[in-house]
Amino acid sequence: MENMIFGIRPVAEAIESGRRVERLYVRKGASGPLMIELKELCKRYGVHYQEVPVEKLDRLVRGNHQGVVAQMALIEYVSLEDMLERVPDGQAPLFVLFDGVTDVRNFGAVARSAECAGAHGLIVSMKNAAPVNAEAVKSSAGALNLIPVHRAGSIRNTIKMLKNAGFQIVAATEKAAMQLYEADLTLPTVLVMGSEGPGISNEVMKLCDLQIAVPLFGRIGSLNVSAAAAVLLFEVVRQRIGNRGV
């Protein structure tokens, strides 16, 4: 995998220097003074790590990884406050929030559609989310270098903050009774896209204000998440096109 750093001291130095860590893997059961130091450093800098079997680390890199492998981020993440401030005056904010979307190609394709539709930012989770790696950037046709991306420690808390800021939280699900054309998407909106299998998690769905669906007339019961996102995003464009910008 690309953009990898391994070994306790190199990873610790990268974190301390302010470099963004996309994924950090630590050998399950690893101990010792340096490892304890690294874990404390992660806590101090808010870096999430995942404990994995040593076999996974061996597959990721060749060499003495000392039980630690980090994949560094290819983009600069922004804070939620910064993303809100970047919305141009006179435009209703539009964010896309990913809940459990782990496929990098789908993630990249949604990012491409979002940028083309004039969305103002993407929100991803620190856990259970597609990494922003070279394949994701390629699938986005470079959109991930253009559209702001916020990585949230807690999706639920982020949604609550956005609701307090006046956003409507709109869940995209084929199970919804309301069709996307019936929703008012000219308002400040967070469009929530779920994973291919389970869809949007129950805990996130409970926080959503609306559930909308793309009407389907074929025998297949659902769209690929990237195709569904494109349809939904350009319905937002259709509704807003008469307003000042999108």
mmCIF file of C-alpha atoms in Angstrom:
data_model
loop_
_atom_site.group_PDB
_atom_site.id
_atom_site.type_symbol
_atom_site.label_atom_id
_atom_site.label_comp_id
_atom_site.label_asym_id
_atom_site.label_seq_id
_atom_site.Cartn_x
_atom_site.Cartn_y
_atom_site.Cartn_z
ATOM 1 C CA MET A 1 0.000 0.000 0.000
ATOM 2 C CA GLU A 2 1.151 3.515 -0.778
ATOM 3 C CA ASN A 3 2.145 6.278 1.598
ATOM 4 C CA MET A 4 3.088 3.931 4.436
ATOM 5 C CA ILE A 5 5.289 4.622 7.466
ATOM 6 C CA PHE A 6 6.223 1.832 9.846
ATOM 7 C CA GLY A 7 8.152 1.435 13.074
ATOM 8 C CA ILE A 8 7.355 3.011 16.433
ATOM 9 C CA ARG A 9 9.710 5.998 16.287
ATOM 10 C CA PRO A 10 9.059 7.003 12.632
ATOM 11 C CA VAL A 11 5.291 6.879 13.220
ATOM 12 C CA ALA A 12 5.600 8.843 16.482
ATOM 13 C CA GLU A 13 7.734 11.495 14.757
ATOM 14 C CA ALA A 14 5.201 11.783 11.918
ATOM 15 C CA ILE A 15 2.353 12.335 14.402
ATOM 16 C CA GLU A 16 4.334 14.914 16.398
ATOM 17 C CA SER A 17 5.281 16.799 13.225
ATOM 18 C CA GLY A 18 1.606 17.291 12.413
ATOM 19 C CA ARG A 19 1.357 14.914 9.476
ATOM 20 C CA ARG A 20 -2.144 13.517 8.985
ATOM 21 C CA VAL A 21 -2.609 9.806 9.689
ATOM 22 C CA GLU A 22 -5.290 8.122 7.587
ATOM 23 C CA ARG A 23 -5.042 4.681 9.234
ATOM 24 C CA LEU A 24 -2.902 3.484 12.133
ATOM 25 C CA TYR A 25 -2.545 -0.230 12.818
ATOM 26 C CA VAL A 26 -0.999 -1.549 16.041
ATOM 27 C CA ARG A 27 -0.224 -5.196 16.757
ATOM 28 C CA LYS A 28 -2.801 -6.723 19.057
ATOM 29 C CA GLY A 29 -1.357 -7.224 22.540
ATOM 30 C CA ALA A 30 1.746 -5.087 21.845
ATOM 31 C CA SER A 31 3.344 -3.640 24.973
ATOM 32 C CA GLY A 32 6.566 -2.083 26.189
ATOM 33 C CA PRO A 33 7.605 1.481 27.098
ATOM 34 C CA LEU A 34 7.835 2.769 23.520
ATOM 35 C CA MET A 35 4.470 1.299 22.567
ATOM 36 C CA ILE A 36 2.838 2.810 25.669
ATOM 37 C CA GLU A 37 4.441 6.135 24.742
ATOM 38 C CA LEU A 38 3.036 5.900 21.209
ATOM 39 C CA LYS A 39 -0.474 5.133 22.442
ATOM 40 C CA GLU A 40 -0.330 8.110 24.818
ATOM 41 C CA LEU A 41 0.824 10.267 21.897
ATOM 42 C CA CYS A 42 -2.145 9.061 19.836
ATOM 43 C CA LYS A 43 -4.494 10.013 22.656
ATOM 44 C CA ARG A 44 -2.917 13.455 22.954
ATOM 45 C CA TYR A 45 -3.160 14.182 19.222
ATOM 46 C CA GLY A 46 -6.542 12.515 18.714
ATOM 47 C CA VAL A 47 -5.199 9.800 16.413
ATOM 48 C CA HIS A 48 -7.370 6.688 16.337
ATOM 49 C CA TYR A 49 -5.566 3.332 16.053
ATOM 50 C CA GLN A 50 -6.817 -0.159 15.351
ATOM 51 C CA GLU A 51 -5.354 -3.257 17.000
ATOM 52 C CA VAL A 52 -4.814 -6.031 14.433
ATOM 53 C CA PRO A 53 -3.072 -9.420 14.227
ATOM 54 C CA VAL A 54 0.615 -9.314 13.295
ATOM 55 C CA GLU A 55 -0.213 -11.143 10.043
ATOM 56 C CA LYS A 56 -2.054 -8.066 8.763
ATOM 57 C CA LEU A 57 0.954 -5.853 9.459
ATOM 58 C CA ASP A 58 3.211 -8.351 7.683
ATOM 59 C CA ARG A 59 0.953 -8.166 4.624
ATOM 60 C CA LEU A 60 0.991 -4.364 4.596
ATOM 61 C CA VAL A 61 4.742 -3.804 4.657
ATOM 62 C CA ARG A 62 8.036 -5.619 4.351
ATOM 63 C CA GLY A 63 10.581 -4.882 7.019
ATOM 64 C CA ASN A 64 10.761 -4.522 10.786
ATOM 65 C CA HIS A 65 7.479 -2.733 11.515
ATOM 66 C CA GLN A 66 7.825 -3.205 15.317
ATOM 67 C CA GLY A 67 4.084 -3.774 15.503
ATOM 68 C CA VAL A 68 3.124 -0.375 14.051
ATOM 69 C CA VAL A 69 2.090 0.617 10.515
ATOM 70 C CA ALA A 70 0.594 3.996 9.551
ATOM 71 C CA GLN A 71 -0.989 5.000 6.262
ATOM 72 C CA MET A 72 -0.610 8.741 5.828
ATOM 73 C CA ALA A 73 -3.373 10.934 4.428
ATOM 74 C CA LEU A 74 -3.118 12.263 0.880
ATOM 75 C CA ILE A 75 -5.317 15.303 1.595
ATOM 76 C CA GLU A 76 -5.546 17.941 4.283
ATOM 77 C CA TYR A 77 -8.698 17.506 6.362
ATOM 78 C CA VAL A 78 -10.567 20.585 7.560
ATOM 79 C CA SER A 79 -12.495 21.299 10.730
ATOM 80 C CA LEU A 80 -16.279 21.467 10.650
ATOM 81 C CA GLU A 81 -16.104 25.161 11.525
ATOM 82 C CA ASP A 82 -13.731 25.806 8.624
ATOM 83 C CA MET A 83 -15.982 23.911 6.233
ATOM 84 C CA LEU A 84 -18.966 26.011 7.314
ATOM 85 C CA GLU A 85 -16.984 29.233 6.897
ATOM 86 C CA ARG A 86 -16.020 28.279 3.330
ATOM 87 C CA VAL A 87 -19.647 28.240 2.150
ATOM 88 C CA PRO A 88 -20.059 31.318 -0.090
ATOM 89 C CA ASP A 89 -22.485 34.013 1.044
ATOM 90 C CA GLY A 90 -25.949 33.623 -0.403
ATOM 91 C CA GLN A 91 -25.675 29.859 -0.911
ATOM 92 C CA ALA A 92 -27.523 27.244 1.120
ATOM 93 C CA PRO A 93 -24.885 24.821 2.434
ATOM 94 C CA LEU A 94 -24.888 21.272 1.075
ATOM 95 C CA PHE A 95 -22.768 18.582 2.725
ATOM 96 C CA VAL A 96 -22.554 14.859 1.989
ATOM 97 C CA LEU A 97 -22.064 12.616 5.029
ATOM 98 C CA PHE A 98 -20.844 9.028 4.631
ATOM 99 C CA ASP A 99 -22.064 6.447 7.137
ATOM 100 C CA GLY A 100 -20.221 3.147 6.756
ATOM 101 C CA VAL A 101 -19.180 3.584 3.101
ATOM 102 C CA THR A 102 -15.910 1.630 2.983
ATOM 103 C CA ASP A 103 -15.400 1.021 -0.745
ATOM 104 C CA VAL A 104 -12.817 3.525 -1.990
ATOM 105 C CA ARG A 105 -14.137 3.565 -5.559
ATOM 106 C CA ASN A 106 -17.675 4.310 -4.454
ATOM 107 C CA PHE A 107 -16.375 6.976 -2.094
ATOM 108 C CA GLY A 108 -14.317 8.570 -4.851
ATOM 109 C CA ALA A 109 -17.221 8.455 -7.315
ATOM 110 C CA VAL A 110 -19.559 10.153 -4.806
ATOM 111 C CA ALA A 111 -16.909 12.812 -4.148
ATOM 112 C CA ARG A 112 -16.713 13.469 -7.903
ATOM 113 C CA SER A 113 -20.497 13.879 -8.201
ATOM 114 C CA ALA A 114 -20.576 16.075 -5.085
ATOM 115 C CA GLU A 115 -17.919 18.421 -6.446
ATOM 116 C CA CYS A 116 -19.649 18.604 -9.845
ATOM 117 C CA ALA A 117 -22.966 19.404 -8.132
ATOM 118 C CA GLY A 118 -21.421 22.235 -6.137
ATOM 119 C CA ALA A 119 -21.585 20.559 -2.724
ATOM 120 C CA HIS A 120 -19.650 22.447 -0.093
ATOM 121 C CA GLY A 121 -18.028 19.559 1.749
ATOM 122 C CA LEU A 122 -17.825 15.879 2.629
ATOM 123 C CA ILE A 123 -17.992 14.368 6.114
ATOM 124 C CA VAL A 124 -16.387 11.008 6.868
ATOM 125 C CA SER A 125 -15.835 9.060 10.060
ATOM 126 C CA MET A 126 -12.460 8.249 11.576
ATOM 127 C CA LYS A 127 -13.668 4.636 11.884
ATOM 128 C CA ASN A 128 -15.383 2.271 9.464
ATOM 129 C CA ALA A 129 -14.861 4.520 6.453
ATOM 130 C CA ALA A 130 -13.113 4.324 3.101
ATOM 131 C CA PRO A 131 -9.537 5.620 3.323
ATOM 132 C CA VAL A 132 -8.654 8.667 1.275
ATOM 133 C CA ASN A 133 -5.894 6.885 -0.609
ATOM 134 C CA ALA A 134 -4.550 7.098 -4.162
ATOM 135 C CA GLU A 135 -7.347 4.894 -5.518
ATOM 136 C CA ALA A 136 -10.018 7.092 -3.927
ATOM 137 C CA VAL A 137 -8.415 10.259 -5.331
ATOM 138 C CA LYS A 138 -8.177 8.643 -8.771
ATOM 139 C CA SER A 139 -11.826 7.487 -8.641
ATOM 140 C CA SER A 140 -12.833 11.036 -7.725
ATOM 141 C CA ALA A 141 -11.041 12.400 -10.829
ATOM 142 C CA GLY A 142 -9.181 14.746 -8.481
ATOM 143 C CA ALA A 143 -12.332 16.047 -6.761
ATOM 144 C CA LEU A 144 -10.926 15.070 -3.352
ATOM 145 C CA ASN A 145 -8.220 17.686 -3.899
ATOM 146 C CA LEU A 146 -10.877 20.343 -4.523
ATOM 147 C CA ILE A 147 -13.779 19.736 -2.132
ATOM 148 C CA PRO A 148 -13.269 20.196 1.644
ATOM 149 C CA VAL A 149 -13.332 16.965 3.675
ATOM 150 C CA HIS A 150 -13.985 16.813 7.411
ATOM 151 C CA ARG A 151 -13.088 13.678 9.376
ATOM 152 C CA ALA A 152 -15.387 13.306 12.366
ATOM 153 C CA GLY A 153 -14.511 11.543 15.601
ATOM 154 C CA SER A 154 -18.232 11.041 16.230
ATOM 155 C CA ILE A 155 -20.742 11.082 13.374
ATOM 156 C CA ARG A 156 -23.629 11.390 15.832
ATOM 157 C CA ASN A 157 -22.152 14.435 17.571
ATOM 158 C CA THR A 158 -21.362 16.015 14.205
ATOM 159 C CA ILE A 159 -24.963 15.556 13.064
ATOM 160 C CA LYS A 160 -26.234 17.094 16.309
ATOM 161 C CA MET A 161 -23.951 20.109 15.814
ATOM 162 C CA LEU A 162 -25.197 20.583 12.245
ATOM 163 C CA LYS A 163 -28.836 20.273 13.322
ATOM 164 C CA ASN A 164 -28.199 23.003 15.899
ATOM 165 C CA ALA A 165 -26.668 25.088 13.100
ATOM 166 C CA GLY A 166 -29.923 24.896 11.130
ATOM 167 C CA PHE A 167 -29.259 22.000 8.768
ATOM 168 C CA GLN A 168 -31.850 19.398 7.837
ATOM 169 C CA ILE A 169 -30.389 15.885 7.912
ATOM 170 C CA VAL A 170 -31.663 13.871 4.946
ATOM 171 C CA ALA A 171 -31.169 10.107 4.789
ATOM 172 C CA ALA A 172 -30.998 8.403 1.399
ATOM 173 C CA THR A 173 -32.668 4.995 1.663
ATOM 174 C CA GLU A 174 -34.653 2.833 -0.747
ATOM 175 C CA LYS A 175 -36.986 2.004 2.166
ATOM 176 C CA ALA A 176 -38.293 5.587 2.425
ATOM 177 C CA ALA A 177 -41.919 6.364 1.599
ATOM 178 C CA MET A 178 -41.033 9.903 0.450
ATOM 179 C CA GLN A 179 -39.537 10.335 -3.015
ATOM 180 C CA LEU A 180 -36.613 12.721 -3.401
ATOM 181 C CA TYR A 181 -38.757 15.069 -5.541
ATOM 182 C CA GLU A 182 -41.102 15.640 -2.583
ATOM 183 C CA ALA A 183 -38.379 16.929 -0.243
ATOM 184 C CA ASP A 184 -37.378 20.597 -0.046
ATOM 185 C CA LEU A 185 -33.663 20.412 -0.784
ATOM 186 C CA THR A 186 -33.207 24.163 -1.153
ATOM 187 C CA LEU A 187 -32.675 24.365 2.621
ATOM 188 C CA PRO A 188 -29.244 23.908 4.278
ATOM 189 C CA THR A 189 -28.898 20.136 3.878
ATOM 190 C CA VAL A 190 -26.729 17.237 4.950
ATOM 191 C CA LEU A 191 -27.262 14.308 2.589
ATOM 192 C CA VAL A 192 -26.493 11.029 4.396
ATOM 193 C CA MET A 193 -25.308 8.100 2.266
ATOM 194 C CA GLY A 194 -25.038 4.625 3.788
ATOM 195 C CA SER A 195 -23.069 1.515 2.943
ATOM 196 C CA GLU A 196 -23.998 -0.891 0.150
ATOM 197 C CA GLY A 197 -25.129 -3.678 2.485
ATOM 198 C CA PRO A 198 -26.594 -2.513 5.807
ATOM 199 C CA GLY A 199 -27.239 1.034 4.619
ATOM 200 C CA ILE A 200 -27.421 3.855 7.146
ATOM 201 C CA SER A 201 -26.977 2.666 10.728
ATOM 202 C CA ASN A 202 -29.966 2.775 13.080
ATOM 203 C CA GLU A 203 -28.283 5.252 15.431
ATOM 204 C CA VAL A 204 -27.649 7.688 12.582
ATOM 205 C CA MET A 205 -31.082 7.130 11.016
ATOM 206 C CA LYS A 206 -32.751 8.170 14.285
ATOM 207 C CA LEU A 207 -31.060 11.576 14.002
ATOM 208 C CA CYS A 208 -32.238 12.205 10.438
ATOM 209 C CA ASP A 209 -35.099 14.633 9.803
ATOM 210 C CA LEU A 210 -36.176 13.106 6.488
ATOM 211 C CA GLN A 211 -35.833 9.814 4.665
ATOM 212 C CA ILE A 212 -36.001 9.995 0.876
ATOM 213 C CA ALA A 213 -35.768 7.448 -1.923
ATOM 214 C CA VAL A 214 -35.028 7.428 -5.635
ATOM 215 C CA PRO A 215 -38.078 5.887 -7.357
ATOM 216 C CA LEU A 216 -37.163 2.604 -9.062
ATOM 217 C CA PHE A 217 -39.195 0.814 -11.726
ATOM 218 C CA GLY A 218 -36.982 -2.163 -12.533
ATOM 219 C CA ARG A 219 -36.663 -5.495 -10.789
ATOM 220 C CA ILE A 220 -33.432 -4.630 -8.958
ATOM 221 C CA GLY A 221 -34.305 -3.182 -5.564
ATOM 222 C CA SER A 222 -31.600 -0.570 -5.118
ATOM 223 C CA LEU A 223 -28.948 1.562 -6.801
ATOM 224 C CA ASN A 224 -25.223 1.494 -6.208
ATOM 225 C CA VAL A 225 -24.429 4.167 -3.587
ATOM 226 C CA SER A 226 -22.457 6.284 -6.052
ATOM 227 C CA ALA A 227 -25.276 6.181 -8.636
ATOM 228 C CA ALA A 228 -27.890 7.034 -5.980
ATOM 229 C CA ALA A 229 -25.760 9.915 -4.698
ATOM 230 C CA ALA A 230 -25.441 11.364 -8.200
ATOM 231 C CA VAL A 231 -29.232 11.288 -8.708
ATOM 232 C CA LEU A 232 -29.865 12.895 -5.324
ATOM 233 C CA LEU A 233 -27.192 15.566 -5.726
ATOM 234 C CA PHE A 234 -28.494 16.695 -9.074
ATOM 235 C CA GLU A 235 -32.033 16.835 -7.744
ATOM 236 C CA VAL A 236 -30.600 19.361 -5.278
ATOM 237 C CA VAL A 237 -29.119 21.242 -8.239
ATOM 238 C CA ARG A 238 -32.476 21.143 -10.079
ATOM 239 C CA GLN A 239 -34.314 22.580 -7.083
ATOM 240 C CA ARG A 240 -31.729 25.254 -6.363
ATOM 241 C CA ILE A 241 -30.873 26.308 -9.890
ATOM 242 C CA GLY A 242 -33.346 29.197 -9.800
ATOM 243 C CA ASN A 243 -31.802 30.504 -6.583
ATOM 244 C CA ARG A 244 -28.533 32.350 -6.177
ATOM 245 C CA GLY A 245 -26.035 29.595 -6.935
ATOM 246 C CA VAL A 246 -26.189 26.044 -5.618
#
